[in-house]
Coordinates of C-alpha atoms in Angstrom, one line a residue:
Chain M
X10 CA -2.2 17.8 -4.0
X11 CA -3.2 15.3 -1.6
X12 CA -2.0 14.6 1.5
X13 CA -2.7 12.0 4.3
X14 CA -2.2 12.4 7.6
X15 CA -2.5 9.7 10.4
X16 CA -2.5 10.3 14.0
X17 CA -1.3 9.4 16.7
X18 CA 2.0 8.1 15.0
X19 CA 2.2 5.9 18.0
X20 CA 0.3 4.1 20.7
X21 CA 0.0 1.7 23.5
X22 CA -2.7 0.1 24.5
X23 CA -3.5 -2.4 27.5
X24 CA -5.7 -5.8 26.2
X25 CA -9.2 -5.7 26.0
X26 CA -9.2 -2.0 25.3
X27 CA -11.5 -0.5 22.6
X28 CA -9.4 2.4 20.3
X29 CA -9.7 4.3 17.9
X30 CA -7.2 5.4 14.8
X31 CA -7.7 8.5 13.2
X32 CA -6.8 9.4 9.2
X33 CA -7.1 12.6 7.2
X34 CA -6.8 13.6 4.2
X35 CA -7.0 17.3 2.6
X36 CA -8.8 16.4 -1.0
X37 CA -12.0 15.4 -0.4
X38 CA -12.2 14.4 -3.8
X39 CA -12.0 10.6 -3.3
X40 CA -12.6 7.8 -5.0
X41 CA -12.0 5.4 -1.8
X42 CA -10.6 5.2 1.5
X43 CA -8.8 1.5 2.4
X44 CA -7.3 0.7 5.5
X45 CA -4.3 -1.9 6.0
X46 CA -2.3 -3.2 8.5
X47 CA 1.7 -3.8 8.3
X48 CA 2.9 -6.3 10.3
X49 CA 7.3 -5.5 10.8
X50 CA 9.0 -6.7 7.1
X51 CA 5.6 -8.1 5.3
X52 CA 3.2 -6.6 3.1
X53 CA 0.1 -4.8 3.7
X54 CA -2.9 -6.9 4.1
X55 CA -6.3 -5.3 3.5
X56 CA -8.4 -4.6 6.7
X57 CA -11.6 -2.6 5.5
X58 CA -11.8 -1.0 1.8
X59 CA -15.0 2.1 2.4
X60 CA -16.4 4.0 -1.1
X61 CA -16.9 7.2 -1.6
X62 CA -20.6 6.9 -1.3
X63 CA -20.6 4.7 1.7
X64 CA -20.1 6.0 5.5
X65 CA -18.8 2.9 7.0
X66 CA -17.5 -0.6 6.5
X67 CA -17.2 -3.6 9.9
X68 CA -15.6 -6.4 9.7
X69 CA -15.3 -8.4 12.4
X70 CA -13.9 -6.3 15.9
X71 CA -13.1 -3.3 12.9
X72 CA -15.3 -1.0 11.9
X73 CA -14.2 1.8 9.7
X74 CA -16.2 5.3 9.2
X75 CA -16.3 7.8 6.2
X76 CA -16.7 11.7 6.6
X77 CA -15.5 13.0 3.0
X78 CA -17.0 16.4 3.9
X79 CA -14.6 16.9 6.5
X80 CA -12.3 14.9 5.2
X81 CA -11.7 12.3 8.2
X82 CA -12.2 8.5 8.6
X83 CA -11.6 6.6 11.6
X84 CA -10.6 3.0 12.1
X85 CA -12.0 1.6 15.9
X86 CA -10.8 -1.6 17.4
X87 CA -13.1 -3.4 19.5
X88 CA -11.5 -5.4 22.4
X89 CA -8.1 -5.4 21.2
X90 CA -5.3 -8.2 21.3
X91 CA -1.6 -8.4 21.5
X92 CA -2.0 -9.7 17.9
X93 CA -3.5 -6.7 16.7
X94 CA 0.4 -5.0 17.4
X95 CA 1.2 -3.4 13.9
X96 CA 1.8 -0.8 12.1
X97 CA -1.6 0.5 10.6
X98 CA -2.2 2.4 7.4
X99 CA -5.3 4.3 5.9
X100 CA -4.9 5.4 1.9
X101 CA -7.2 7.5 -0.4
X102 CA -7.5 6.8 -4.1
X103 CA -9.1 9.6 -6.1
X104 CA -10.0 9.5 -9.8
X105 CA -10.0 6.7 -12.6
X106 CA -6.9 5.0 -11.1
X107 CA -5.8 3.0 -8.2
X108 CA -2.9 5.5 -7.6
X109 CA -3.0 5.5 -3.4
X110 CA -2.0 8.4 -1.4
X111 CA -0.9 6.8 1.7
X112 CA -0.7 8.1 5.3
X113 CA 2.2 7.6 7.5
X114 CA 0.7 5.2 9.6
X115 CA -0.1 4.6 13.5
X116 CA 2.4 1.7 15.2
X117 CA 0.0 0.2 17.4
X118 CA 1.3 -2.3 20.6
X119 CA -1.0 -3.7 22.4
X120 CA 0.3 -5.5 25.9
X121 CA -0.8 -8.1 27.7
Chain C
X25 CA -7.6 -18.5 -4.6
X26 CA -3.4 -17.5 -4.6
X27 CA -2.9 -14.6 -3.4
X28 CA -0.3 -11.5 -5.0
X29 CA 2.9 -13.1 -4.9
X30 CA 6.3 -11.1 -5.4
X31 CA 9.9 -12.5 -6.7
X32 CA 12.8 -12.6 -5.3
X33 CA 12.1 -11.6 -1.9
X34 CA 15.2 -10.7 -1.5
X35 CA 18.0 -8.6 -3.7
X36 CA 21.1 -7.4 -2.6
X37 CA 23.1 -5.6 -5.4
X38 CA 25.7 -3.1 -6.0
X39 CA 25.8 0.4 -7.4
X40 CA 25.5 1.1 -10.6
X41 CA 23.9 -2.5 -11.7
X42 CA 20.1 -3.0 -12.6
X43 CA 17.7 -5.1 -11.6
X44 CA 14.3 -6.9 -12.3
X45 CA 11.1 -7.4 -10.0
X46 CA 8.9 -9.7 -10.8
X47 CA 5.0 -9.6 -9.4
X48 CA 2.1 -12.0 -10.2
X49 CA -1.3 -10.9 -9.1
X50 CA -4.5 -12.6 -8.0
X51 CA -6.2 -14.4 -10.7
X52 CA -8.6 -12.3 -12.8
X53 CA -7.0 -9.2 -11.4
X54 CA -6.2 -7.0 -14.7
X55 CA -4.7 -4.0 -12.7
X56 CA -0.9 -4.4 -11.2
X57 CA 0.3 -1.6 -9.2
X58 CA 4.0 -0.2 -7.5
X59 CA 5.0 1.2 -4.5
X60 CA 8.1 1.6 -2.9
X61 CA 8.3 2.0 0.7
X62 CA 11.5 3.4 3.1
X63 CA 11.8 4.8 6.4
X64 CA 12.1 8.5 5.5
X65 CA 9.3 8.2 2.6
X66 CA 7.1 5.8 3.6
X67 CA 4.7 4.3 0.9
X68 CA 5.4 6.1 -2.4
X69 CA 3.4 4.9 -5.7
X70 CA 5.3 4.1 -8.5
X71 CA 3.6 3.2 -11.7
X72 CA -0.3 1.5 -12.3
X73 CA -0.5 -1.0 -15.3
X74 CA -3.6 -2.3 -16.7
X75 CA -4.6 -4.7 -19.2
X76 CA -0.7 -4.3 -20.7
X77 CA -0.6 -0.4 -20.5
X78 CA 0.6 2.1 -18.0
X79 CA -2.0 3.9 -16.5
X80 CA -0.3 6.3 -14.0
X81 CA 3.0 7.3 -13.3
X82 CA 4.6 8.6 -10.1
X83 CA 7.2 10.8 -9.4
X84 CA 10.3 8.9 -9.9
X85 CA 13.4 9.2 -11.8
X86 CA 13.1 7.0 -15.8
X87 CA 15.4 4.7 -13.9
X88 CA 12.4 3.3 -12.8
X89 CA 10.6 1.4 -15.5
X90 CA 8.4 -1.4 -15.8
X91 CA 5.7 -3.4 -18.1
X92 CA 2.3 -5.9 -17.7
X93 CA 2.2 -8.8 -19.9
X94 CA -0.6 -10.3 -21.3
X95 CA -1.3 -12.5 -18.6
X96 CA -0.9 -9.4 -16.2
X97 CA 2.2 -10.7 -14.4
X98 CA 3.9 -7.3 -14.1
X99 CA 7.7 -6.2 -13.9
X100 CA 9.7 -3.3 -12.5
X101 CA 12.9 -2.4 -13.3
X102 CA 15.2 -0.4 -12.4
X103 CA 18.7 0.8 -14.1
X104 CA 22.1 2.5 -12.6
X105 CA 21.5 1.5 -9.2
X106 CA 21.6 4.3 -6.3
X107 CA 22.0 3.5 -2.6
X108 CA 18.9 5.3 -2.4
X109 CA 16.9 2.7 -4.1
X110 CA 17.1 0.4 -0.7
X111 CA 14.1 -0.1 0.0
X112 CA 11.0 -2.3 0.5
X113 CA 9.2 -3.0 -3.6
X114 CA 5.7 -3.8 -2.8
X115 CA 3.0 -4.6 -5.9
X116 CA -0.3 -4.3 -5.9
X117 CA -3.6 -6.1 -7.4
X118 CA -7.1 -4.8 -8.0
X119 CA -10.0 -6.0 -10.3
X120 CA -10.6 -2.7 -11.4
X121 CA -11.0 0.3 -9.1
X122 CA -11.8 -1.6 -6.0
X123 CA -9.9 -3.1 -3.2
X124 CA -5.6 -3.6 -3.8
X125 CA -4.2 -6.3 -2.5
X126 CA -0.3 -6.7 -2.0
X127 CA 2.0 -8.7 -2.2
X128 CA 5.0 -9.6 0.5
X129 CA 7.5 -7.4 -1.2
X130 CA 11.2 -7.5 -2.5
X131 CA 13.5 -6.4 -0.1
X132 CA 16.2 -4.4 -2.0
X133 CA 19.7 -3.8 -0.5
X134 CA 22.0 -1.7 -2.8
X135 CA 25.6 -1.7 -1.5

């Protein structure tokens, strides 16, 4: 059975700082890895979607990475801003459906 | 292009009574997806449609039901209400097996 895990669960960050958020999962049986963000109330919107095959996906100040071997993938976020405070979520899909297994998350405040 | 939208936003029902989701996905997008999400359980998939049929099925009670219409606009539904069922409804859209986009939810309140 597949599970997800995300750490840290929490974290606090001073502007301008680079991070990095951490996902893993125990099936390394994947079909793809996408990672979202969660703003308090709202939907998830889609940051960075990385397939099985491919070892990492930017976009922008993100840049997501893609070790199914070990099971790991890491979102970093480059020079970060008091709007990128959210919840953020990272969520494996394995097989012929779009069934996602779906970490916890990391709550992510960044101060000004 | 429009993105997923999601109606009502926002339910607040009773015990016992049943009630409807509605969720309209991205034009073109033939795969409509479920997930409910609470505090203790975070993101839990419900049911996948595609192209009319149910696909995949999670591990909820047959309370939870739902059905894609031709025109992919999907519906959830769920019967004998349990305060348990509070929760954040979120829906789904993909092409095929590629990116899912969501939609802003239905915010459920049973009482």
């Amino acid at each position: 059975k597949q599970e997800v895990t995300q750490i840290p669960a929490a974290l606090s960050v001073p502007e301008g700082e680079n991070l990095v958020l951490n996902c893993s999962f125990t099936d390394s049986a994947i079909y793809n890895l996408q990672w979202f963000r969660q703003d308090p109330g709202k939907g998830l919107t889609s940051l960075l979607l990385i397939q099985s095959s491919q070892r990492e996906q930017t976009s922008g100040r993100l840049n997501a990475s893609l070790d199914k071997s070990s099971g790991r993938s890491t979102l970093y976020i480059a020079a970060s801003q008091p709007g990128d405070s959210a919840t953020y979520l990272c969520a494996v899909a394995g097989g012929a459906t779009n069934k996602l297994i779906f970490g916890t998350g990391t709550l992510l405040a960044v101060q000004p | 292009k429009a993105g997923v939208t999601q109606t009502p936003r926002y339910l607040i029902k009773t015990r016992g009574q049943q009630v409807t989701l509605s969720c309209s996905p991205i034009s073109g997008h033939r795969s409509v997806s479920w997930y409910q999400q609470t505090p203790g359980q975070g993101l839990q998939f419900l049911f996948e449609y595609f192209s009319e049929t149910q696909r995949n099925k999670g591990n909820f009670p047959g309370r939870f039901s739902g059905r894609q219409f031709s025109n992919s606009r999907s519906e959830m539904n769920v019967s004998t209400l349990e305060l348990g069922d509070s929760a954040l409804y979120l829906c789904a859209s993909s092409l095929g097996q590629g990116a899912q986009y969501f939609g802003p939810g239905t915010r459920l309140t049973v009482l």
